[in-house]
Structure formats: structure tokens, C-alpha cells
Amino acid sequence: MADGKQLSGLVAADKIAVSSNITVTFSKGVNAVSAVNFTLTPAGGTASPLTVTGTGTVITLNPDADLLTGTNYSLAIANSITATDGGKFDGLTISFKTDGLANVVPPQASRQLAYFNFNNNVNSNVGTWTVENVSSSYAEDRGGFANSSVAFNGTTDIIEVANGAALFGSSSTLSFWVWTDTTSGHGLFTMGINGFKGSQVEIDGKANWIKNAASFTNPDNLELAEDLFFNGDGTFNGNGGWQGWNFNTDLRPTGGVKNVMAMKWAHVVYTYDAGSKLRTVYVNGTRMMQADFNLWPDGDAKRAITGQKVFTAPSPEFSTKFAFGFAKDRSAGLWSAEPWGDYNNPGANHFKGRLDDVRFFDVALTSAEISTLYNAEK
């Protein structure tokens, strides 16, 4: 038994909670057993450490950590177990599947700095990050599994990550799933650190566009901010659009950006490659828009950009924390005099919606790698 469900049977049990204990009931009392008598193994993985307790006919197996989500497991019960009357157990292997979407190993996993899966907690599964959940709640994810994404109310909810500037390298990838609630009546600061002087993801209140405002530096250590603004109108430097844009997808024939993002789950990825000086946004695994700093005129400071950089001074205008649910954390004074930018104003551009599977890398993933990640996570 696990999660109140019978594991042994002709059909493998599924949707077993990842935090479950497993109870093994024998028909007779058994002699002393330990973890050596039980092996719990995920498909393609290594055995999960177990703490084994109990005497008599009932033995409890307590995994030392939560099991992987959406994963097939096998529980092997060894034939070395003996009954108190001298009888010998024949041995048995039982299969089951845990609840939730399958665990995904992303491309460039060794370059992943942080991964927030928001499965009933706000901690990162990668790296060591101090996280404060000031306010938020949990909701269904894109697979319909409860308590597997984090929800924001659009007025006060925010989660803060200490030392958030370290989430961004000179080259970077930010990947996330977002469910955009378009009923708030205001713009949606989805996440960020120090707004345009760090990195800020913003979605229009009706999901007509999505923007990443980010800061960069050059050999003179200048603070150079630039927006990557995707509204799906198809314009770029060759047809009347912004001079720095070299590609832009026209989504107007299919209903625009809102048809892809409003009141539904969408996968969004932002990359910056310092070597090529290219910034790219992908939605649902497809490249949607790209900007190229090489297209700026000779002599322009942005032409010499060397990489992305989060500027955290001066205080208190800027801080070192990254925020989910707003464009900056509560301590940063940036825009505090503006009704739309003051965190303490419930009518400001607080994010309303859900976030899931947020990943930070210190490398720009390629188009092929992003397609692979999207297809694995969806």
C-alpha cells in the first residue's frame, strides 16, 4: 500500500504521491528486516535510499526523499526475508508510477544554474538558493496535476530569491511555463530583478505581447538596457521594424500572441549568446523573434556589448534579489513613485497567473535544444 492505494495487482498502480510511504503487509510475522531487503528503483535510475521500520506482519518503507514525478518505479522485495515460524518468502517485484509530469533532464544540464519545478514548494532543485515565499499558492500544472505549479493573485503575491543576480551569466537562457490570466485589468510583471537594469519579463494585460527588458555591458562597463518586445506583427529591420531586430514572426493571421498565451499554458524561452550577440525568444518550442546587436551602427555603445549583466547598485533603488510575481523584489526602490511600479500598491502590475518549471542556464541553448526541452516538458 502507498498513498492509500494498493500497489500489488495485475495492473500497475499509477498516480502515487511522490511523498508516500509504502506499507508491506505479510501473512505471517517476519524476522528482523532492513533496507537491504527492499530495493526501490526508478526506471533508468539508481535505487532510492529507504528507512525501514516495523515489526511483526507490517513493515513501513519511508523513502529518504520525495520520489521523482511521473516516473515508473519497481519495488523488489528480497527472498532473504524469513518468517518467525521458519518459513521463507519467495521474493516479489511490484511496479507502480508516481503522480505528476515526468521528470526531465534538460539539454546542457551541467550548465543549469537553478530549476524551480514548484511541486508543492518553491525551492530550487538545482544549486543552493535561499528562497522566501512571501505569498503565493499552488495550483494545477499543464498536466492537470494538483499543487504542481505556483499561482499569483495579481495584487500582492511574490516569491524572492536571494543573490538573484547570479542567475544570469554573460550568456544565458531563461525557460519557463506560464499561464497568463488576462482578467486583472493591468499589465503583468511576471518576474525579474531590478527591471530593465537586470532582467524583467512582462506580459501585456490581454497577452497581446510579451517583453524581456534586460541590461548589458560593454568594455567601458556601461549599463545598456534593451527590450526584446514580441507582439507578433512580423516587423523587423528589413520591413520597417526596429533596426536591431533581424527576425519576427507574424502571428496576426492566427489570432496574434494572445491566441498562443491568453488563459492557457505556454512555454517561453529567452536566450542571449554573448559570442554572436543574438537575443532570441521562443514560444512553444518555436523561434518567434530575434535581435542582433551587430545591426547597430558603427560607434554605437551597444555594438560593443560583451554580455548580459545585472546591475545591483545603487541601493536602495536596486537590490540583489530576483522576484517571481513582480519585476523586482520588495526592497528595490525602482519605480516606487509610479502607481504601476510600486509593489505596495495592489493595483500595480503584479503578475496574475501561474508559473511552472522555471530554469536558468549560463549558456544560450540552441534552437534544437529548446525544441527538445519543449517536447520533453509538454
PDB file of C-alpha atoms in Angstrom, residues 105-365:
ATOM      1  CA  VAL A 105      16.781  16.053 -17.772  1.00  0.00           C
ATOM      2  CA  PRO A 106      17.256  19.199 -19.884  1.00  0.00           C
ATOM      3  CA  PRO A 107      19.846  19.757 -22.591  1.00  0.00           C
ATOM      4  CA  GLN A 108      23.018  21.319 -21.168  1.00  0.00           C
ATOM      5  CA  ALA A 109      22.054  20.052 -17.705  1.00  0.00           C
ATOM      6  CA  SER A 110      25.568  20.749 -16.397  1.00  0.00           C
ATOM      7  CA  ARG A 111      25.079  24.442 -17.255  1.00  0.00           C
ATOM      8  CA  GLN A 112      21.763  24.730 -15.422  1.00  0.00           C
ATOM      9  CA  LEU A 113      22.066  27.167 -12.514  1.00  0.00           C
ATOM     10  CA  ALA A 114      18.618  26.748 -10.970  1.00  0.00           C
ATOM     11  CA  TYR A 115      15.408  24.813 -11.570  1.00  0.00           C
ATOM     12  CA  PHE A 116      12.141  25.683  -9.820  1.00  0.00           C
ATOM     13  CA  ASN A 117       9.539  22.974 -10.511  1.00  0.00           C
ATOM     14  CA  PHE A 118       7.077  24.417  -7.951  1.00  0.00           C
ATOM     15  CA  ASN A 119       5.785  20.979  -6.968  1.00  0.00           C
ATOM     16  CA  ASN A 120       4.210  21.973  -3.655  1.00  0.00           C
ATOM     17  CA  ASN A 121       7.314  24.005  -2.716  1.00  0.00           C
ATOM     18  CA  VAL A 122       9.284  26.996  -4.008  1.00  0.00           C
ATOM     19  CA  ASN A 123      12.815  25.647  -3.616  1.00  0.00           C
ATOM     20  CA  SER A 124      15.222  25.116  -6.491  1.00  0.00           C
ATOM     21  CA  ASN A 125      16.065  21.513  -7.336  1.00  0.00           C
ATOM     22  CA  VAL A 126      19.428  22.663  -8.717  1.00  0.00           C
ATOM     23  CA  GLY A 127      22.060  24.703  -6.881  1.00  0.00           C
ATOM     24  CA  THR A 128      21.776  26.274  -3.443  1.00  0.00           C
ATOM     25  CA  TRP A 129      19.420  29.249  -3.376  1.00  0.00           C
ATOM     26  CA  THR A 130      17.714  30.944  -0.433  1.00  0.00           C
ATOM     27  CA  VAL A 131      14.047  31.429  -1.318  1.00  0.00           C
ATOM     28  CA  GLU A 132      11.390  33.354   0.574  1.00  0.00           C
ATOM     29  CA  ASN A 133       7.776  32.674  -0.299  1.00  0.00           C
ATOM     30  CA  VAL A 134       6.200  35.923   0.845  1.00  0.00           C
ATOM     31  CA  SER A 135       2.820  34.888  -0.512  1.00  0.00           C
ATOM     32  CA  SER A 136       1.537  32.587  -3.231  1.00  0.00           C
ATOM     33  CA  SER A 137      -0.425  29.374  -3.554  1.00  0.00           C
ATOM     34  CA  TYR A 138      -0.243  26.164  -5.541  1.00  0.00           C
ATOM     35  CA  ALA A 139      -2.405  25.107  -8.453  1.00  0.00           C
ATOM     36  CA  GLU A 140      -2.705  22.517 -11.214  1.00  0.00           C
ATOM     37  CA  ASP A 141       0.077  22.320 -13.781  1.00  0.00           C
ATOM     38  CA  ARG A 142      -0.320  21.829 -17.533  1.00  0.00           C
ATOM     39  CA  GLY A 143      -0.818  18.101 -16.963  1.00  0.00           C
ATOM     40  CA  GLY A 144      -3.723  18.703 -14.603  1.00  0.00           C
ATOM     41  CA  PHE A 145      -1.769  17.577 -11.528  1.00  0.00           C
ATOM     42  CA  ALA A 146      -2.699  19.410  -8.321  1.00  0.00           C
ATOM     43  CA  ASN A 147      -0.214  21.526  -6.345  1.00  0.00           C
ATOM     44  CA  SER A 148       2.331  21.330  -9.163  1.00  0.00           C
ATOM     45  CA  SER A 149       2.607  24.984 -10.213  1.00  0.00           C
ATOM     46  CA  VAL A 150       2.721  28.254  -8.280  1.00  0.00           C
ATOM     47  CA  ALA A 151      -0.154  30.737  -8.556  1.00  0.00           C
ATOM     48  CA  PHE A 152      -0.077  34.526  -8.131  1.00  0.00           C
ATOM     49  CA  ASN A 153      -3.134  36.620  -7.248  1.00  0.00           C
ATOM     50  CA  GLY A 154      -2.238  39.771  -9.200  1.00  0.00           C
ATOM     51  CA  THR A 155      -2.194  42.070  -6.159  1.00  0.00           C
ATOM     52  CA  THR A 156       0.357  41.025  -3.522  1.00  0.00           C
ATOM     53  CA  ASP A 157       1.855  37.608  -4.265  1.00  0.00           C
ATOM     54  CA  ILE A 158       5.632  37.487  -4.655  1.00  0.00           C
ATOM     55  CA  ILE A 159       8.486  34.996  -4.198  1.00  0.00           C
ATOM     56  CA  GLU A 160      12.060  36.241  -3.744  1.00  0.00           C
ATOM     57  CA  VAL A 161      15.384  34.525  -4.425  1.00  0.00           C
ATOM     58  CA  ALA A 162      18.486  35.825  -2.662  1.00  0.00           C
ATOM     59  CA  ASN A 163      21.581  36.537  -4.775  1.00  0.00           C
ATOM     60  CA  GLY A 164      19.375  36.587  -7.859  1.00  0.00           C
ATOM     61  CA  ALA A 165      21.997  38.396  -9.939  1.00  0.00           C
ATOM     62  CA  ALA A 166      23.944  35.120 -10.013  1.00  0.00           C
ATOM     63  CA  LEU A 167      21.120  33.523 -12.008  1.00  0.00           C
ATOM     64  CA  PHE A 168      22.397  35.317 -15.129  1.00  0.00           C
ATOM     65  CA  GLY A 169      25.723  34.780 -16.848  1.00  0.00           C
ATOM     66  CA  SER A 170      27.250  36.718 -19.718  1.00  0.00           C
ATOM     67  CA  SER A 171      25.327  34.285 -21.922  1.00  0.00           C
ATOM     68  CA  SER A 172      22.060  32.995 -20.536  1.00  0.00           C
ATOM     69  CA  THR A 173      18.837  31.054 -21.011  1.00  0.00           C
ATOM     70  CA  LEU A 174      15.623  31.603 -19.071  1.00  0.00           C
ATOM     71  CA  SER A 175      12.997  28.918 -19.692  1.00  0.00           C
ATOM     72  CA  PHE A 176       9.556  28.789 -18.078  1.00  0.00           C
ATOM     73  CA  TRP A 177       5.943  27.688 -18.438  1.00  0.00           C
ATOM     74  CA  VAL A 178       3.342  30.402 -17.873  1.00  0.00           C
ATOM     75  CA  TRP A 179      -0.440  30.505 -17.643  1.00  0.00           C
ATOM     76  CA  THR A 180      -1.445  34.125 -18.199  1.00  0.00           C
ATOM     77  CA  ASP A 181      -4.639  35.366 -16.543  1.00  0.00           C
ATOM     78  CA  THR A 182      -5.960  38.251 -18.656  1.00  0.00           C
ATOM     79  CA  THR A 183      -8.674  39.359 -16.188  1.00  0.00           C
ATOM     80  CA  SER A 184      -6.519  41.602 -13.962  1.00  0.00           C
ATOM     81  CA  GLY A 185      -7.107  44.856 -15.860  1.00  0.00           C
ATOM     82  CA  HIS A 186      -3.427  45.828 -15.691  1.00  0.00           C
ATOM     83  CA  GLY A 187      -0.056  44.831 -17.102  1.00  0.00           C
ATOM     84  CA  LEU A 188       1.694  41.751 -15.758  1.00  0.00           C
ATOM     85  CA  PHE A 189       5.226  41.929 -14.343  1.00  0.00           C
ATOM     86  CA  THR A 190       5.813  38.190 -14.432  1.00  0.00           C
ATOM     87  CA  MET A 191       9.306  38.011 -12.898  1.00  0.00           C
ATOM     88  CA  GLY A 192      12.531  39.960 -12.710  1.00  0.00           C
ATOM     89  CA  ILE A 193      15.426  41.577 -10.917  1.00  0.00           C
ATOM     90  CA  ASN A 194      15.738  45.389 -10.962  1.00  0.00           C
ATOM     91  CA  GLY A 195      13.525  45.704 -14.022  1.00  0.00           C
ATOM     92  CA  PHE A 196      15.343  46.855 -17.160  1.00  0.00           C
ATOM     93  CA  LYS A 197      18.614  47.212 -15.201  1.00  0.00           C
ATOM     94  CA  GLY A 198      18.641  43.453 -14.683  1.00  0.00           C
ATOM     95  CA  SER A 199      16.119  41.220 -16.379  1.00  0.00           C
ATOM     96  CA  GLN A 200      12.381  41.700 -16.483  1.00  0.00           C
ATOM     97  CA  VAL A 201       9.665  39.559 -18.075  1.00  0.00           C
ATOM     98  CA  GLU A 202       6.455  41.471 -18.724  1.00  0.00           C
ATOM     99  CA  ILE A 203       3.221  40.352 -20.384  1.00  0.00           C
ATOM    100  CA  ASP A 204       0.505  42.653 -21.660  1.00  0.00           C
ATOM    101  CA  GLY A 205      -2.674  42.537 -19.571  1.00  0.00           C
ATOM    102  CA  LYS A 206      -4.521  40.944 -22.505  1.00  0.00           C
ATOM    103  CA  ALA A 207      -1.488  38.900 -23.602  1.00  0.00           C
ATOM    104  CA  ASN A 208      -1.141  40.885 -26.844  1.00  0.00           C
ATOM    105  CA  TRP A 209       2.637  40.959 -26.342  1.00  0.00           C
ATOM    106  CA  ILE A 210       5.441  39.670 -24.160  1.00  0.00           C
ATOM    107  CA  LYS A 211       8.671  41.502 -23.388  1.00  0.00           C
ATOM    108  CA  ASN A 212      12.057  40.834 -21.871  1.00  0.00           C
ATOM    109  CA  ALA A 213      13.800  44.024 -20.779  1.00  0.00           C
ATOM    110  CA  ALA A 214      17.409  43.260 -19.899  1.00  0.00           C
ATOM    111  CA  SER A 215      20.691  45.019 -19.188  1.00  0.00           C
ATOM    112  CA  PHE A 216      24.059  44.500 -20.842  1.00  0.00           C
ATOM    113  CA  THR A 217      27.560  45.902 -20.562  1.00  0.00           C
ATOM    114  CA  ASN A 218      30.461  46.728 -22.860  1.00  0.00           C
ATOM    115  CA  PRO A 219      34.237  47.260 -22.351  1.00  0.00           C
ATOM    116  CA  ASP A 220      33.503  50.665 -20.803  1.00  0.00           C
ATOM    117  CA  ASN A 221      31.248  48.930 -18.210  1.00  0.00           C
ATOM    118  CA  LEU A 222      28.262  50.965 -19.349  1.00  0.00           C
ATOM    119  CA  GLU A 223      24.762  49.996 -18.251  1.00  0.00           C
ATOM    120  CA  LEU A 224      22.993  49.340 -21.542  1.00  0.00           C
ATOM    121  CA  ALA A 225      19.331  48.316 -21.420  1.00  0.00           C
ATOM    122  CA  GLU A 226      17.388  46.911 -24.345  1.00  0.00           C
ATOM    123  CA  ASP A 227      13.877  45.472 -24.788  1.00  0.00           C
ATOM    124  CA  LEU A 228      13.067  42.335 -26.745  1.00  0.00           C
ATOM    125  CA  PHE A 229       9.433  43.142 -27.463  1.00  0.00           C
ATOM    126  CA  PHE A 230       7.408  40.457 -29.242  1.00  0.00           C
ATOM    127  CA  ASN A 231       3.926  41.412 -30.393  1.00  0.00           C
ATOM    128  CA  GLY A 232       3.712  39.045 -33.351  1.00  0.00           C
ATOM    129  CA  ASP A 233       3.241  41.715 -36.024  1.00  0.00           C
ATOM    130  CA  GLY A 234       6.044  40.393 -38.239  1.00  0.00           C
ATOM    131  CA  THR A 235       8.049  43.614 -38.482  1.00  0.00           C
ATOM    132  CA  PHE A 236      11.862  43.689 -38.300  1.00  0.00           C
ATOM    133  CA  ASN A 237      14.728  45.768 -39.641  1.00  0.00           C
ATOM    134  CA  GLY A 238      14.029  44.754 -43.235  1.00  0.00           C
ATOM    135  CA  ASN A 239      10.376  45.845 -43.377  1.00  0.00           C
ATOM    136  CA  GLY A 240      10.011  48.910 -41.184  1.00  0.00           C
ATOM    137  CA  GLY A 241      10.596  47.384 -37.763  1.00  0.00           C
ATOM    138  CA  TRP A 242      13.240  48.188 -35.163  1.00  0.00           C
ATOM    139  CA  GLN A 243      16.798  48.336 -36.536  1.00  0.00           C
ATOM    140  CA  GLY A 244      18.119  45.751 -34.113  1.00  0.00           C
ATOM    141  CA  TRP A 245      15.536  43.067 -34.945  1.00  0.00           C
ATOM    142  CA  ASN A 246      16.542  40.576 -37.601  1.00  0.00           C
ATOM    143  CA  PHE A 247      13.571  38.215 -37.376  1.00  0.00           C
ATOM    144  CA  ASN A 248       9.945  38.474 -36.231  1.00  0.00           C
ATOM    145  CA  THR A 249       7.094  36.026 -36.710  1.00  0.00           C
ATOM    146  CA  ASP A 250       3.744  37.363 -37.938  1.00  0.00           C
ATOM    147  CA  LEU A 251       1.042  35.746 -35.788  1.00  0.00           C
ATOM    148  CA  ARG A 252      -1.761  38.071 -36.872  1.00  0.00           C
ATOM    149  CA  PRO A 253      -3.325  35.581 -39.310  1.00  0.00           C
ATOM    150  CA  THR A 254      -3.758  33.076 -36.464  1.00  0.00           C
ATOM    151  CA  GLY A 255      -5.036  35.477 -33.784  1.00  0.00           C
ATOM    152  CA  GLY A 256      -1.825  37.053 -32.539  1.00  0.00           C
ATOM    153  CA  VAL A 257       0.207  36.420 -29.409  1.00  0.00           C
ATOM    154  CA  LYS A 258      -2.916  36.284 -27.241  1.00  0.00           C
ATOM    155  CA  ASN A 259      -4.129  33.242 -29.151  1.00  0.00           C
ATOM    156  CA  VAL A 260      -0.974  31.457 -28.014  1.00  0.00           C
ATOM    157  CA  MET A 261      -0.743  32.742 -24.439  1.00  0.00           C
ATOM    158  CA  ALA A 262      -4.030  34.097 -23.038  1.00  0.00           C
ATOM    159  CA  MET A 263      -5.664  31.893 -20.385  1.00  0.00           C
ATOM    160  CA  LYS A 264      -3.619  28.847 -21.366  1.00  0.00           C
ATOM    161  CA  TRP A 265      -0.229  27.273 -20.732  1.00  0.00           C
ATOM    162  CA  ALA A 266       2.668  28.365 -22.932  1.00  0.00           C
ATOM    163  CA  HIS A 267       6.376  27.580 -22.881  1.00  0.00           C
ATOM    164  CA  VAL A 268       8.596  30.674 -23.170  1.00  0.00           C
ATOM    165  CA  VAL A 269      12.380  30.740 -23.551  1.00  0.00           C
ATOM    166  CA  TYR A 270      14.705  33.750 -23.722  1.00  0.00           C
ATOM    167  CA  THR A 271      18.330  33.271 -24.739  1.00  0.00           C
ATOM    168  CA  TYR A 272      21.313  35.580 -25.111  1.00  0.00           C
ATOM    169  CA  ASP A 273      24.518  34.369 -26.736  1.00  0.00           C
ATOM    170  CA  ALA A 274      27.438  36.664 -25.941  1.00  0.00           C
ATOM    171  CA  GLY A 275      29.554  35.303 -28.801  1.00  0.00           C
ATOM    172  CA  SER A 276      27.057  36.045 -31.568  1.00  0.00           C
ATOM    173  CA  LYS A 277      25.342  38.943 -29.729  1.00  0.00           C
ATOM    174  CA  LEU A 278      21.957  37.407 -30.547  1.00  0.00           C
ATOM    175  CA  ARG A 279      18.872  37.590 -28.310  1.00  0.00           C
ATOM    176  CA  THR A 280      16.063  35.191 -29.143  1.00  0.00           C
ATOM    177  CA  VAL A 281      12.590  34.399 -27.817  1.00  0.00           C
ATOM    178  CA  TYR A 282      10.898  31.056 -28.372  1.00  0.00           C
ATOM    179  CA  VAL A 283       7.273  30.177 -27.652  1.00  0.00           C
ATOM    180  CA  ASN A 284       6.169  26.542 -27.518  1.00  0.00           C
ATOM    181  CA  GLY A 285       9.461  25.356 -28.955  1.00  0.00           C
ATOM    182  CA  THR A 286       9.418  27.672 -31.980  1.00  0.00           C
ATOM    183  CA  ARG A 287      11.725  30.631 -32.587  1.00  0.00           C
ATOM    184  CA  MET A 288       9.475  33.699 -32.656  1.00  0.00           C
ATOM    185  CA  MET A 289      11.787  36.708 -32.674  1.00  0.00           C
ATOM    186  CA  GLN A 290      15.454  37.621 -32.671  1.00  0.00           C
ATOM    187  CA  ALA A 291      17.551  40.753 -32.083  1.00  0.00           C
ATOM    188  CA  ASP A 292      21.168  41.265 -33.135  1.00  0.00           C
ATOM    189  CA  PHE A 293      23.417  43.877 -31.520  1.00  0.00           C
ATOM    190  CA  ASN A 294      25.668  43.684 -34.587  1.00  0.00           C
ATOM    191  CA  LEU A 295      22.968  45.558 -36.515  1.00  0.00           C
ATOM    192  CA  TRP A 296      23.509  48.734 -34.505  1.00  0.00           C
ATOM    193  CA  PRO A 297      25.513  51.500 -36.256  1.00  0.00           C
ATOM    194  CA  ASP A 298      29.311  51.586 -36.007  1.00  0.00           C
ATOM    195  CA  GLY A 299      30.390  53.509 -32.941  1.00  0.00           C
ATOM    196  CA  ASP A 300      27.170  52.906 -31.015  1.00  0.00           C
ATOM    197  CA  ALA A 301      27.836  51.678 -27.456  1.00  0.00           C
ATOM    198  CA  LYS A 302      25.506  48.714 -27.942  1.00  0.00           C
ATOM    199  CA  ARG A 303      27.507  47.487 -30.910  1.00  0.00           C
ATOM    200  CA  ALA A 304      30.348  46.671 -28.482  1.00  0.00           C
ATOM    201  CA  ILE A 305      28.232  44.796 -25.925  1.00  0.00           C
ATOM    202  CA  THR A 306      30.198  41.970 -24.315  1.00  0.00           C
ATOM    203  CA  GLY A 307      27.490  40.222 -22.347  1.00  0.00           C
ATOM    204  CA  GLN A 308      24.409  40.349 -20.172  1.00  0.00           C
ATOM    205  CA  LYS A 309      24.845  41.864 -16.711  1.00  0.00           C
ATOM    206  CA  VAL A 310      22.561  42.578 -13.758  1.00  0.00           C
ATOM    207  CA  PHE A 311      23.302  45.929 -12.120  1.00  0.00           C
ATOM    208  CA  THR A 312      22.578  45.870  -8.393  1.00  0.00           C
ATOM    209  CA  ALA A 313      23.739  49.332  -7.319  1.00  0.00           C
ATOM    210  CA  PRO A 314      22.989  51.914  -6.110  1.00  0.00           C
ATOM    211  CA  SER A 315      20.924  50.802  -3.140  1.00  0.00           C
ATOM    212  CA  PRO A 316      18.050  51.111  -2.349  1.00  0.00           C
ATOM    213  CA  GLU A 317      16.972  51.671  -5.950  1.00  0.00           C
ATOM    214  CA  PHE A 318      18.328  48.251  -6.907  1.00  0.00           C
ATOM    215  CA  SER A 319      18.896  45.044  -4.948  1.00  0.00           C
ATOM    216  CA  THR A 320      20.410  41.584  -5.347  1.00  0.00           C
ATOM    217  CA  LYS A 321      17.167  39.576  -5.191  1.00  0.00           C
ATOM    218  CA  PHE A 322      15.220  38.011  -8.036  1.00  0.00           C
ATOM    219  CA  ALA A 323      11.418  38.026  -7.807  1.00  0.00           C
ATOM    220  CA  PHE A 324       8.654  35.828  -9.164  1.00  0.00           C
ATOM    221  CA  GLY A 325       5.387  37.766  -9.394  1.00  0.00           C
ATOM    222  CA  PHE A 326       6.845  41.254  -9.982  1.00  0.00           C
ATOM    223  CA  ALA A 327       9.649  42.942 -11.974  1.00  0.00           C
ATOM    224  CA  LYS A 328      11.752  43.468  -8.835  1.00  0.00           C
ATOM    225  CA  ASP A 329      11.775  42.415  -5.209  1.00  0.00           C
ATOM    226  CA  ARG A 330      10.081  44.363  -2.410  1.00  0.00           C
ATOM    227  CA  SER A 331      13.272  46.108  -1.232  1.00  0.00           C
ATOM    228  CA  ALA A 332      14.189  47.633  -4.600  1.00  0.00           C
ATOM    229  CA  GLY A 333      13.043  51.249  -4.834  1.00  0.00           C
ATOM    230  CA  LEU A 334      12.917  51.325  -8.630  1.00  0.00           C
ATOM    231  CA  TRP A 335       9.591  52.796  -9.851  1.00  0.00           C
ATOM    232  CA  SER A 336       8.289  53.115  -6.266  1.00  0.00           C
ATOM    233  CA  ALA A 337       6.800  56.515  -7.121  1.00  0.00           C
ATOM    234  CA  GLU A 338       4.838  55.061 -10.027  1.00  0.00           C
ATOM    235  CA  PRO A 339       1.384  53.563  -9.379  1.00  0.00           C
ATOM    236  CA  TRP A 340       2.149  50.708 -11.776  1.00  0.00           C
ATOM    237  CA  GLY A 341       5.614  50.016 -10.346  1.00  0.00           C
ATOM    238  CA  ASP A 342       5.088  50.336  -6.582  1.00  0.00           C
ATOM    239  CA  TYR A 343       4.960  46.836  -5.114  1.00  0.00           C
ATOM    240  CA  ASN A 344       2.931  48.123  -2.143  1.00  0.00           C
ATOM    241  CA  ASN A 345       0.137  49.238  -4.479  1.00  0.00           C
ATOM    242  CA  PRO A 346      -2.219  46.275  -5.080  1.00  0.00           C
ATOM    243  CA  GLY A 347      -3.219  47.939  -8.346  1.00  0.00           C
ATOM    244  CA  ALA A 348       0.345  47.900  -9.704  1.00  0.00           C
ATOM    245  CA  ASN A 349       1.384  45.494 -12.446  1.00  0.00           C
ATOM    246  CA  HIS A 350       1.541  42.441 -10.200  1.00  0.00           C
ATOM    247  CA  PHE A 351       1.520  39.145 -12.064  1.00  0.00           C
ATOM    248  CA  LYS A 352      -1.757  37.242 -12.164  1.00  0.00           C
ATOM    249  CA  GLY A 353      -1.453  33.678 -13.342  1.00  0.00           C
ATOM    250  CA  ARG A 354       0.697  30.608 -12.825  1.00  0.00           C
ATOM    251  CA  LEU A 355       4.356  29.692 -13.323  1.00  0.00           C
ATOM    252  CA  ASP A 356       5.980  26.286 -13.579  1.00  0.00           C
ATOM    253  CA  ASP A 357       9.293  24.624 -14.401  1.00  0.00           C
ATOM    254  CA  VAL A 358      11.455  27.761 -14.407  1.00  0.00           C
ATOM    255  CA  ARG A 359      15.043  27.041 -15.467  1.00  0.00           C
ATOM    256  CA  PHE A 360      18.132  29.285 -15.570  1.00  0.00           C
ATOM    257  CA  PHE A 361      21.256  28.383 -17.584  1.00  0.00           C
ATOM    258  CA  ASP A 362      24.570  30.188 -18.000  1.00  0.00           C
ATOM    259  CA  VAL A 363      24.650  29.281 -21.690  1.00  0.00           C
ATOM    260  CA  ALA A 364      22.396  30.085 -24.646  1.00  0.00           C
ATOM    261  CA  LEU A 365      20.562  26.904 -25.622  1.00  0.00           C
TER     262      LEU A 365
END
